[in-house]
Each structure stands twice: as structure tokens, then as C-alpha cells.
Short mmCIF file of C-alpha atoms and ligand atoms in Angstrom, two decimals:
data_model
loop_
_atom_site.label_atom_id
_atom_site.label_comp_id
_atom_site.label_asym_id
_atom_site.label_seq_id
_atom_site.Cartn_x
_atom_site.Cartn_y
_atom_site.Cartn_z
CA MET M 1 -56.30 125.45 126.70
CA ARG M 2 -56.85 124.06 130.46
CA VAL M 3 -53.42 124.16 132.39
CA LEU M 4 -53.49 122.49 135.93
CA SER M 5 -51.11 122.10 138.88
CA GLY M 6 -50.91 121.90 142.42
CA ILE M 7 -48.42 122.51 145.26
CA GLN M 8 -48.49 121.05 148.43
CA PRO M 9 -48.63 123.13 151.74
CA THR M 10 -46.06 121.09 153.50
CA GLY M 11 -43.87 123.97 154.67
CA ARG M 12 -42.09 126.80 153.03
CA PRO M 13 -41.69 126.63 149.06
CA HIS M 14 -38.41 126.47 148.00
CA TRP M 15 -36.27 127.68 144.88
CA GLY M 16 -37.06 124.22 143.39
CA ASN M 17 -40.77 124.41 143.69
CA PHE M 18 -40.56 127.95 141.97
CA PHE M 19 -38.06 127.36 139.17
CA GLY M 20 -39.41 123.91 138.53
CA ALA M 21 -43.15 124.52 138.89
CA ILE M 22 -44.58 127.87 140.09
CA ARG M 23 -42.66 130.07 137.47
CA GLN M 24 -44.58 128.15 134.85
CA TYR M 25 -47.85 128.62 136.37
CA ILE M 26 -47.18 132.22 136.28
CA ASP M 27 -45.68 132.22 132.51
CA LEU M 28 -49.00 130.46 131.13
CA GLN M 29 -51.66 132.45 133.17
CA ASP M 30 -52.15 135.05 130.38
CA ASP M 31 -52.57 132.43 127.24
CA ASN M 32 -54.41 129.44 128.79
CA ASP M 33 -57.17 128.68 131.32
CA GLY M 34 -54.99 127.90 134.29
CA PHE M 35 -56.32 125.85 137.31
CA TYR M 36 -53.67 126.06 140.38
CA PHE M 37 -54.56 124.17 143.73
CA ILE M 38 -53.13 123.73 147.17
CA ALA M 39 -53.14 120.36 147.75
CA ASP M 40 -53.97 119.91 151.51
CA MET M 41 -55.13 116.42 151.07
CA HIS M 42 -51.91 114.95 149.60
CA ALA M 43 -50.13 117.09 152.55
CA LEU M 44 -52.16 114.88 155.04
CA THR M 45 -49.70 111.97 154.25
CA THR M 46 -46.63 114.14 156.00
CA VAL M 47 -48.55 116.99 157.96
CA ARG M 48 -50.42 115.45 160.70
CA ASP M 49 -51.08 118.58 162.97
CA ALA M 50 -54.51 120.57 162.09
CA ALA M 51 -53.38 123.91 162.79
CA ALA M 52 -50.13 123.47 160.95
CA LEU M 53 -52.07 122.34 157.83
CA LYS M 54 -54.27 125.36 158.02
CA GLN M 55 -51.31 127.78 158.22
CA TYR M 56 -49.18 126.00 155.64
CA THR M 57 -52.57 126.27 153.38
CA LEU M 58 -52.98 129.82 153.92
CA ASP M 59 -49.12 130.22 153.42
CA ALA M 60 -49.20 128.38 150.25
CA ALA M 61 -51.89 130.84 149.01
CA LEU M 62 -50.14 134.25 150.06
CA ASP M 63 -46.77 132.52 148.17
CA LEU M 64 -48.36 131.84 144.78
CA MET M 65 -50.08 135.62 144.87
CA ALA M 66 -47.13 137.16 145.99
CA LEU M 67 -44.97 135.24 143.05
CA GLY M 68 -47.38 136.68 140.56
CA LEU M 69 -50.25 134.32 140.32
CA ASP M 70 -53.27 136.37 139.37
CA PRO M 71 -56.94 135.34 140.51
CA LYS M 72 -58.20 137.59 137.49
CA LYS M 73 -56.39 135.38 134.98
CA ALA M 74 -56.22 132.06 136.94
CA THR M 75 -58.36 130.01 139.22
CA LEU M 76 -56.54 129.32 142.73
CA PHE M 77 -58.35 127.06 145.00
CA VAL M 78 -57.94 124.67 147.82
CA GLN M 79 -57.78 120.76 146.91
CA SER M 80 -60.26 119.57 149.64
CA GLN M 81 -62.85 122.57 148.90
CA VAL M 82 -63.77 120.21 145.62
CA PRO M 83 -64.86 116.84 147.30
CA GLU M 84 -65.58 115.73 143.99
CA VAL M 85 -62.20 114.73 143.42
CA SER M 86 -62.40 112.38 146.38
CA GLU M 87 -65.24 110.66 144.54
CA LEU M 88 -63.07 110.38 140.93
CA THR M 89 -60.38 109.00 142.95
CA TRP M 90 -62.43 105.80 143.90
CA LEU M 91 -63.60 105.45 140.38
CA LEU M 92 -60.02 105.48 139.39
CA MET M 93 -58.80 103.33 142.35
CA THR M 94 -60.99 100.32 141.10
CA GLY M 95 -59.00 100.18 137.96
CA THR M 96 -55.66 100.76 139.24
CA PRO M 97 -53.04 97.88 139.24
CA MET M 98 -51.16 97.45 142.66
CA GLY M 99 -47.82 96.98 140.26
CA LEU M 100 -48.42 100.60 138.88
CA LEU M 101 -48.46 102.03 142.26
CA GLU M 102 -45.43 99.94 143.55
CA ARG M 103 -43.18 101.42 140.77
CA CYS M 104 -44.00 104.94 141.50
CA HIS M 105 -40.60 106.57 142.99
CA ALA M 106 -42.55 108.81 145.83
CA TYR M 107 -43.68 105.85 147.55
CA LYS M 108 -40.58 103.90 146.81
CA ASP M 109 -37.88 106.38 148.07
CA LYS M 110 -39.85 107.14 151.16
CA LYS M 111 -40.01 103.32 151.83
CA GLU M 112 -36.62 103.11 151.20
CA LYS M 113 -35.51 105.67 153.69
CA GLY M 114 -37.53 103.96 156.40
CA LEU M 115 -40.04 106.52 156.34
CA ASN M 116 -43.73 105.14 157.26
CA ALA M 117 -45.52 104.31 153.97
CA ASP M 118 -49.32 104.37 154.66
CA ALA M 119 -52.11 103.94 152.22
CA GLY M 120 -52.50 107.51 151.48
CA LEU M 121 -48.84 107.68 150.37
CA PHE M 122 -48.95 104.45 148.31
CA THR M 123 -52.31 105.72 146.53
CA TYR M 124 -51.35 109.37 146.06
CA PRO M 125 -50.85 109.08 142.37
CA VAL M 126 -54.29 108.10 141.89
CA LEU M 127 -55.42 111.32 143.78
CA MET M 128 -53.12 113.13 141.84
CA ALA M 129 -54.53 111.21 138.94
CA ALA M 130 -58.43 112.60 139.72
CA ASP M 131 -56.75 116.16 140.49
CA ILE M 132 -55.82 116.27 136.79
CA LEU M 133 -58.83 114.59 134.98
CA ILE M 134 -61.31 115.91 136.89
CA TYR M 135 -60.80 119.42 135.36
CA ASP M 136 -60.17 117.98 131.87
CA SER M 137 -56.71 119.44 132.19
CA GLU M 138 -54.72 119.32 128.99
CA VAL M 139 -51.13 120.52 130.12
CA VAL M 140 -49.36 120.09 133.88
CA PRO M 141 -46.65 122.09 134.23
CA VAL M 142 -44.38 120.33 136.97
CA GLY M 143 -40.72 119.66 138.07
CA GLN M 144 -39.14 116.18 136.89
CA ASP M 145 -40.21 114.44 139.92
CA GLN M 146 -43.67 114.61 138.99
CA ILE M 147 -43.45 113.44 135.40
CA GLN M 148 -44.02 109.77 136.30
CA HIS M 149 -47.02 110.58 138.05
CA ILE M 150 -48.48 112.25 135.31
CA GLU M 151 -47.75 109.31 133.33
CA VAL M 152 -49.76 107.45 135.70
CA ALA M 153 -52.92 109.70 135.19
CA ARG M 154 -52.52 109.36 131.52
CA ASP M 155 -52.62 105.42 131.63
CA LEU M 156 -55.37 105.59 134.12
CA ALA M 157 -57.62 107.84 131.69
CA GLY M 158 -56.50 105.76 128.80
CA SER M 159 -57.48 102.55 130.67
CA PHE M 160 -60.88 104.15 131.74
CA ASN M 161 -61.49 105.38 128.19
CA HIS M 162 -60.93 102.01 126.91
CA THR M 163 -63.24 99.90 128.92
CA PHE M 164 -65.86 102.49 129.33
CA GLY M 165 -65.78 104.80 126.35
CA GLU M 166 -64.15 108.36 125.85
CA THR M 167 -64.33 110.24 129.21
CA PHE M 168 -61.18 112.01 130.23
CA LYS M 169 -58.64 114.14 128.13
CA LEU M 170 -55.13 112.69 128.07
CA PRO M 171 -52.75 115.18 130.27
CA LYS M 172 -49.30 115.96 129.14
CA ALA M 173 -46.69 117.06 131.45
CA LYS M 174 -44.76 120.39 130.69
CA THR M 175 -41.08 120.78 132.29
CA LEU M 176 -38.77 123.43 131.63
CA ASP M 177 -35.03 123.20 130.58
CA HIS M 178 -32.42 123.57 133.33
CA SER M 179 -34.81 123.92 135.94
CA ALA M 180 -36.82 120.67 136.11
CA LYS M 181 -34.70 119.27 138.67
CA VAL M 182 -33.18 121.99 141.05
CA PRO M 183 -30.41 121.09 142.78
CA GLY M 184 -30.32 121.86 146.79
CA THR M 185 -27.26 122.83 148.95
CA ASP M 186 -26.03 119.17 149.01
CA GLY M 187 -26.22 118.77 145.24
CA GLU M 188 -29.36 116.24 145.58
CA LYS M 189 -32.59 117.24 144.35
CA MET M 190 -33.78 120.36 146.45
CA SER M 191 -36.59 118.91 148.46
CA LYS M 192 -38.22 119.52 151.47
CA SER M 193 -37.67 115.98 153.12
CA TYR M 194 -34.10 116.24 152.30
CA ASN M 195 -33.57 119.25 154.45
CA ASN M 196 -31.26 120.76 151.68
CA THR M 197 -33.90 123.68 150.80
CA LEU M 198 -33.33 127.02 150.00
CA PRO M 199 -36.69 128.74 150.57
CA LEU M 200 -38.06 131.82 148.76
CA PHE M 201 -39.55 133.61 151.78
CA GLY M 202 -37.92 134.04 154.89
CA ASN M 203 -35.23 135.97 157.13
CA VAL M 204 -32.78 137.21 154.47
CA LYS M 205 -29.65 136.87 156.86
CA GLN M 206 -30.70 133.29 157.37
CA ILE M 207 -31.07 132.33 153.85
CA ARG M 208 -27.76 133.97 152.97
CA LYS M 209 -25.78 132.17 155.55
CA GLN M 210 -28.01 128.58 153.97
CA ILE M 211 -26.30 129.73 150.53
CA MET M 212 -22.65 130.15 152.28
CA ARG M 213 -23.11 126.39 153.19
CA ILE M 214 -23.82 124.92 150.15
CA THR M 215 -21.36 122.16 149.49
CA THR M 216 -18.67 122.70 146.80
CA ASP M 217 -16.11 120.40 145.62
CA SER M 218 -12.37 120.10 147.05
CA ARG M 219 -10.40 120.70 143.88
CA ALA M 220 -7.71 123.61 144.04
CA MET M 221 -9.01 127.01 143.06
CA GLU M 222 -6.83 127.45 140.39
CA ASP M 223 -7.83 124.08 138.64
CA PRO M 224 -10.33 124.75 135.71
CA LYS M 225 -13.71 123.30 136.47
CA GLU M 226 -16.55 122.22 133.95
CA PRO M 227 -19.88 124.61 134.96
CA GLU M 228 -22.23 122.17 134.12
CA GLY M 229 -21.67 119.62 136.46
CA ASP M 230 -21.66 121.73 139.16
CA HIS M 231 -24.74 122.45 141.60
CA LEU M 232 -23.59 125.90 142.33
CA PHE M 233 -23.18 127.12 139.05
CA GLN M 234 -27.00 125.63 138.37
CA LEU M 235 -28.17 127.47 141.31
CA TYR M 236 -26.53 130.55 139.73
CA ARG M 237 -28.00 130.08 136.30
CA LEU M 238 -31.45 130.35 137.95
CA PHE M 239 -31.21 133.97 138.22
CA ALA M 240 -28.50 135.41 136.06
CA SER M 241 -28.92 136.89 132.49
CA PRO M 242 -27.86 134.58 129.56
CA GLU M 243 -24.71 137.11 129.37
CA ASP M 244 -23.57 136.43 133.02
CA VAL M 245 -24.13 132.95 132.92
CA GLU M 246 -21.84 133.24 129.99
CA THR M 247 -19.31 135.20 131.88
CA MET M 248 -19.69 132.90 134.96
CA ALA M 249 -19.08 129.40 132.79
CA ALA M 250 -15.75 131.22 131.11
CA MET M 251 -14.91 131.87 134.95
CA TYR M 252 -15.49 128.17 135.88
CA ARG M 253 -13.40 126.72 132.91
CA ARG M 254 -10.41 129.34 133.45
CA GLY M 255 -10.38 128.37 137.09
CA GLY M 256 -8.40 130.36 139.60
CA PHE M 257 -11.56 131.60 141.13
CA GLY M 258 -13.34 131.03 144.69
CA TYR M 259 -16.56 129.43 144.99
CA GLY M 260 -16.86 131.88 147.99
CA ASP M 261 -17.55 134.53 145.25
CA VAL M 262 -20.02 132.53 143.27
CA LYS M 263 -22.02 132.03 146.61
CA LYS M 264 -22.40 135.96 147.12
CA ALA M 265 -23.29 136.34 143.58
CA VAL M 266 -26.06 133.78 143.94
CA ALA M 267 -26.97 135.34 147.13
CA GLU M 268 -27.28 138.90 145.54
CA ALA M 269 -28.98 137.94 142.49
CA SER M 270 -31.41 135.75 144.57
CA GLU M 271 -32.24 138.72 146.82
CA THR M 272 -32.83 140.87 144.08
CA TYR M 273 -34.94 138.52 142.13
CA PHE M 274 -37.46 137.87 145.34
CA ALA M 275 -37.46 141.39 146.52
CA GLU M 276 -40.69 142.50 144.67
CA ALA M 277 -42.73 138.99 145.86
CA ARG M 278 -41.38 139.68 149.51
CA ALA M 279 -42.90 143.26 149.22
CA ARG M 280 -46.32 141.84 147.65
CA ARG M 281 -46.50 139.07 150.35
CA GLU M 282 -46.31 141.64 153.19
CA GLU M 283 -49.35 143.40 151.62
CA LEU M 284 -51.14 140.21 151.36
CA GLU M 285 -50.71 139.99 154.63
CA ALA M 286 -52.37 142.86 155.73
CA ASN M 287 -55.21 141.76 153.48
CA LEU M 288 -56.35 138.32 154.18
CA ASP M 289 -59.79 138.85 153.44
CA TYR M 290 -59.09 138.92 149.94
CA VAL M 291 -56.87 136.20 150.02
CA HIS M 292 -59.82 133.82 151.68
CA GLU M 293 -62.27 135.49 149.14
CA THR M 294 -60.07 134.60 146.04
CA LEU M 295 -60.09 130.74 147.30
CA ARG M 296 -63.39 130.81 147.87
CA ASP M 297 -64.35 132.04 144.21
CA GLY M 298 -61.68 129.65 142.68
CA ALA M 299 -63.49 126.73 144.75
CA ALA M 300 -66.61 127.52 143.23
CA ARG M 301 -65.62 127.85 139.95
CA ALA M 302 -63.40 124.42 139.88
CA ARG M 303 -66.29 122.73 141.40
CA GLU M 304 -68.57 123.72 138.45
CA VAL M 305 -66.04 122.05 136.11
CA ALA M 306 -65.27 119.16 138.37
CA ALA M 307 -68.96 118.23 138.89
CA ASP M 308 -69.40 118.17 135.05
CA VAL M 309 -66.70 115.78 134.84
CA LEU M 310 -67.16 113.48 137.65
CA LEU M 311 -71.20 113.08 136.22
CA ARG M 312 -69.64 112.10 132.95
CA ALA M 313 -67.46 109.37 134.59
CA GLN M 314 -70.10 108.11 136.81
CA LYS M 315 -72.73 107.72 133.57
CA ALA M 316 -69.88 106.43 131.72
CA CYS M 317 -69.08 103.38 134.32
CA GLY M 318 -72.88 102.77 135.40
CA LEU M 319 -73.19 104.53 138.60
CA ARG M 320 -76.01 106.98 137.55
N1 AQP R 401 -36.04 120.36 143.12
C1 AQP R 401 -36.87 120.47 142.44
N2 AQP R 401 -36.66 120.83 140.94
C2 AQP R 401 -37.77 121.36 140.14
N3 AQP R 401 -39.07 121.32 140.53
C3 AQP R 401 -39.29 121.01 141.74
N4 AQP R 401 -40.69 120.70 142.42
C4 AQP R 401 -40.23 120.04 143.66
N5 AQP R 401 -38.87 119.94 143.85
C5 AQP R 401 -38.33 120.41 142.74
C6 AQP R 401 -41.70 121.01 141.91
O1 AQP R 401 -42.94 121.70 142.79
C7 AQP R 401 -43.92 121.29 142.47
C8 AQP R 401 -44.80 121.45 143.98
O2 AQP R 401 -44.09 120.06 144.48
P1 AQP R 401 -44.96 119.62 145.80
O3 AQP R 401 -45.75 121.01 146.33
O4 AQP R 401 -45.23 118.32 145.56
O5 AQP R 401 -43.56 119.56 146.68
P2 AQP R 401 -42.70 118.16 146.80
O6 AQP R 401 -42.44 117.59 145.24
O7 AQP R 401 -43.58 117.71 147.87
O8 AQP R 401 -41.34 119.32 147.08
P3 AQP R 401 -40.53 118.63 147.58
O9 AQP R 401 -39.53 119.70 148.46
O10 AQP R 401 -39.34 117.57 146.94
O11 AQP R 401 -41.17 117.80 148.94
P4 AQP R 401 -41.15 116.08 149.46
O12 AQP R 401 -39.65 116.48 149.89
O13 AQP R 401 -42.06 116.08 150.63
O14 AQP R 401 -41.20 115.36 148.05
C9 AQP R 401 -43.83 120.23 141.67
O15 AQP R 401 -44.12 120.34 140.36
C10 AQP R 401 -42.67 119.76 142.04
O16 AQP R 401 -42.38 118.82 140.58
#
């Protein structure tokens, strides 16, 4: 099965990116034909610095490979290295109702926060639809925030097929229970633009400090607490074994514990969890030629598939 997903090189990846999406890429790479890309064209809507975008793009490749994405099993590439995607975006754009894009939350949210909304941000879901459809993708592993965009891709594919005949496969989103919406240090969705992230890589001491600053409620220590609605508990659950999760849940319900201890447990569990990836990232940093070669090979493979699907779509709508 063709599985595809992408990650934006907009800064350092966080726990939400990993537990919502990247972990799925790795779990699915053994038994599927995985296509994973670094969405540098999407990132252009926020990163307006050429050197930074190049660095973030390389960083994202290092991050994904360090976390376990294996180029021998899956195809890893940079979005802009497949120009066919931009051509398909235009074809899809001509059949995209404005209202559909106006309802998309990425645009709506950013606009409500007073951030500048340009046409790139507004039409982002169409580029994302092209990203998905051009590889005949069937399954798209993502976090909850992207489900709506995958629905847009399905809608656009369905309406193109209806108008011009069967051309595109209809993709489906795939999310994970418990980690489709990882909370940030303030309890809101963990998000680079909300400044509430916990990074996967970086200085361990600094990350520990960030963990110790996670907001908690102000109820007395001895009060029993319901674990399910508590974002610190949700973060603990990302790393702990089912038995440890049960023990922690029982402790919450009994009351009489300190949030500081839970934070320390989260810090220790996360450090152990990512230790191997950190070591692997250092090795990859010393072998950048291999990383560049992987991205070149990945783009060549992705272009072959993309060229076929683009031609199919062009023929269908009368451009060839
Ligand atoms: N908090 C999250 N919980 C679960 N999944 C998440 N994802 C992002 N945040 C969470 C998923 O990570 C994948 C890559 O996302 P992206 O590169 O598009 O990053 P993003 O959505 O731009 O991440 P941010 O931090 O939320 O950035 P801003 O603030 O710019 O929007 C996707 O599958 C996403 O669902």
C-alpha cells in the first residue's frame, strides 16, 4: 500500500510531530511502500530566510533518519525536488471552491491570531492535495490537525474524477489513539507557532527545564485527580509502559502526590526514549554526503511516480 506523509522544515521537531505522525512513518515502513517528504514549499509560508530554510530542510532529513526512517525501506525526499507537484496544484486549483479553503482551520486559525495570511497560506490545502494525489497515496499518517486537509484532498480528487473520469485514488488519513493531538507545555495542542513545544533533539538540560515548567492545576496535593483530562499525564503516557501508565493513573486517583515527581518521571522517560535517536543523529551529522545522496535518490524515485500521475491527470482534463 502506498503510504505518504510530510513534515514542514519550520524549526526543530517536537514531541507532537513524533508521537502524532513520525512514529507512524516508522511503524508503517516495513510492510508498505512509504513516501515521506520534507515540505519545504509549505514552509515558505512561514520561513522567509533562504539560509534558514536550507538548514531546516537538512535538519528535518537528519531528524527523520535518526528517529528510524530507513531509506532502504521508504522513499525520503524534499518536496520542491519534484516540480510536477506544482503543476498538479494548478490543475486542482482550477476546480477548488473558495468556500472550501475559507473553512480550512490552518488559515482560519492563523488569520484569527492576526498573523499575515497570504495566498500561499490560503491555498496550502491544494498544494497538500497535490502532494498526496500525485503519488497515488492511499494512506496518510498524520496528527489530528491535518485530518481536515486530507478530507480536502479527497474532495478535490473526487470532484476531479467526477468531471474528467477516474484519475486519482482517494486517500485516507490515519491517526493514532492517545497521540493524535499531543498537548504542549500549556495544555493547548503542541505547536511550533504556540511556543509550547518540547523538542525531540537539543540540550537535555534545557529540555528538562521546559518540562519542569509545564503548567499544572492548582488543586491541593492531597485531592484525587482524574488523569484523563490532565495534560501532564497525557505526556507521561507517551513514554511509559502500559503497567507504568496504570500505576500513575492510580496515583492520580488516590491523590497525595506532587506534580514535580510526575514531571521528573516524564523527563527521565523521555531522555531514555530518545537517547538512541540522539546518538544516531550525531553519526548522521558526521556523514552528510550519505544524507544528501539519500535525498537525491528519493527525489528521483518520487519524480518517476509523480510524472506518470501528472500525465494521467493532464490527459484527463485535455492538456495533452
Ligand atoms: N501536537 C500534535 N499532536 C499530534 N500530531 C501533531 N502534528 C503536529 N503537531 C501535533 C503532526 O506532525 C506532522 C508534521 O506536522 P507539520 O510539519 O505540518 O508541523 P505543523 O503542523 O506545522 O506543526 P506545528 O508545530 O503545529 O506547526 P504550526 O504551529 O506551524 O502549525 C503532521 O502530521 C501533524 O499533524
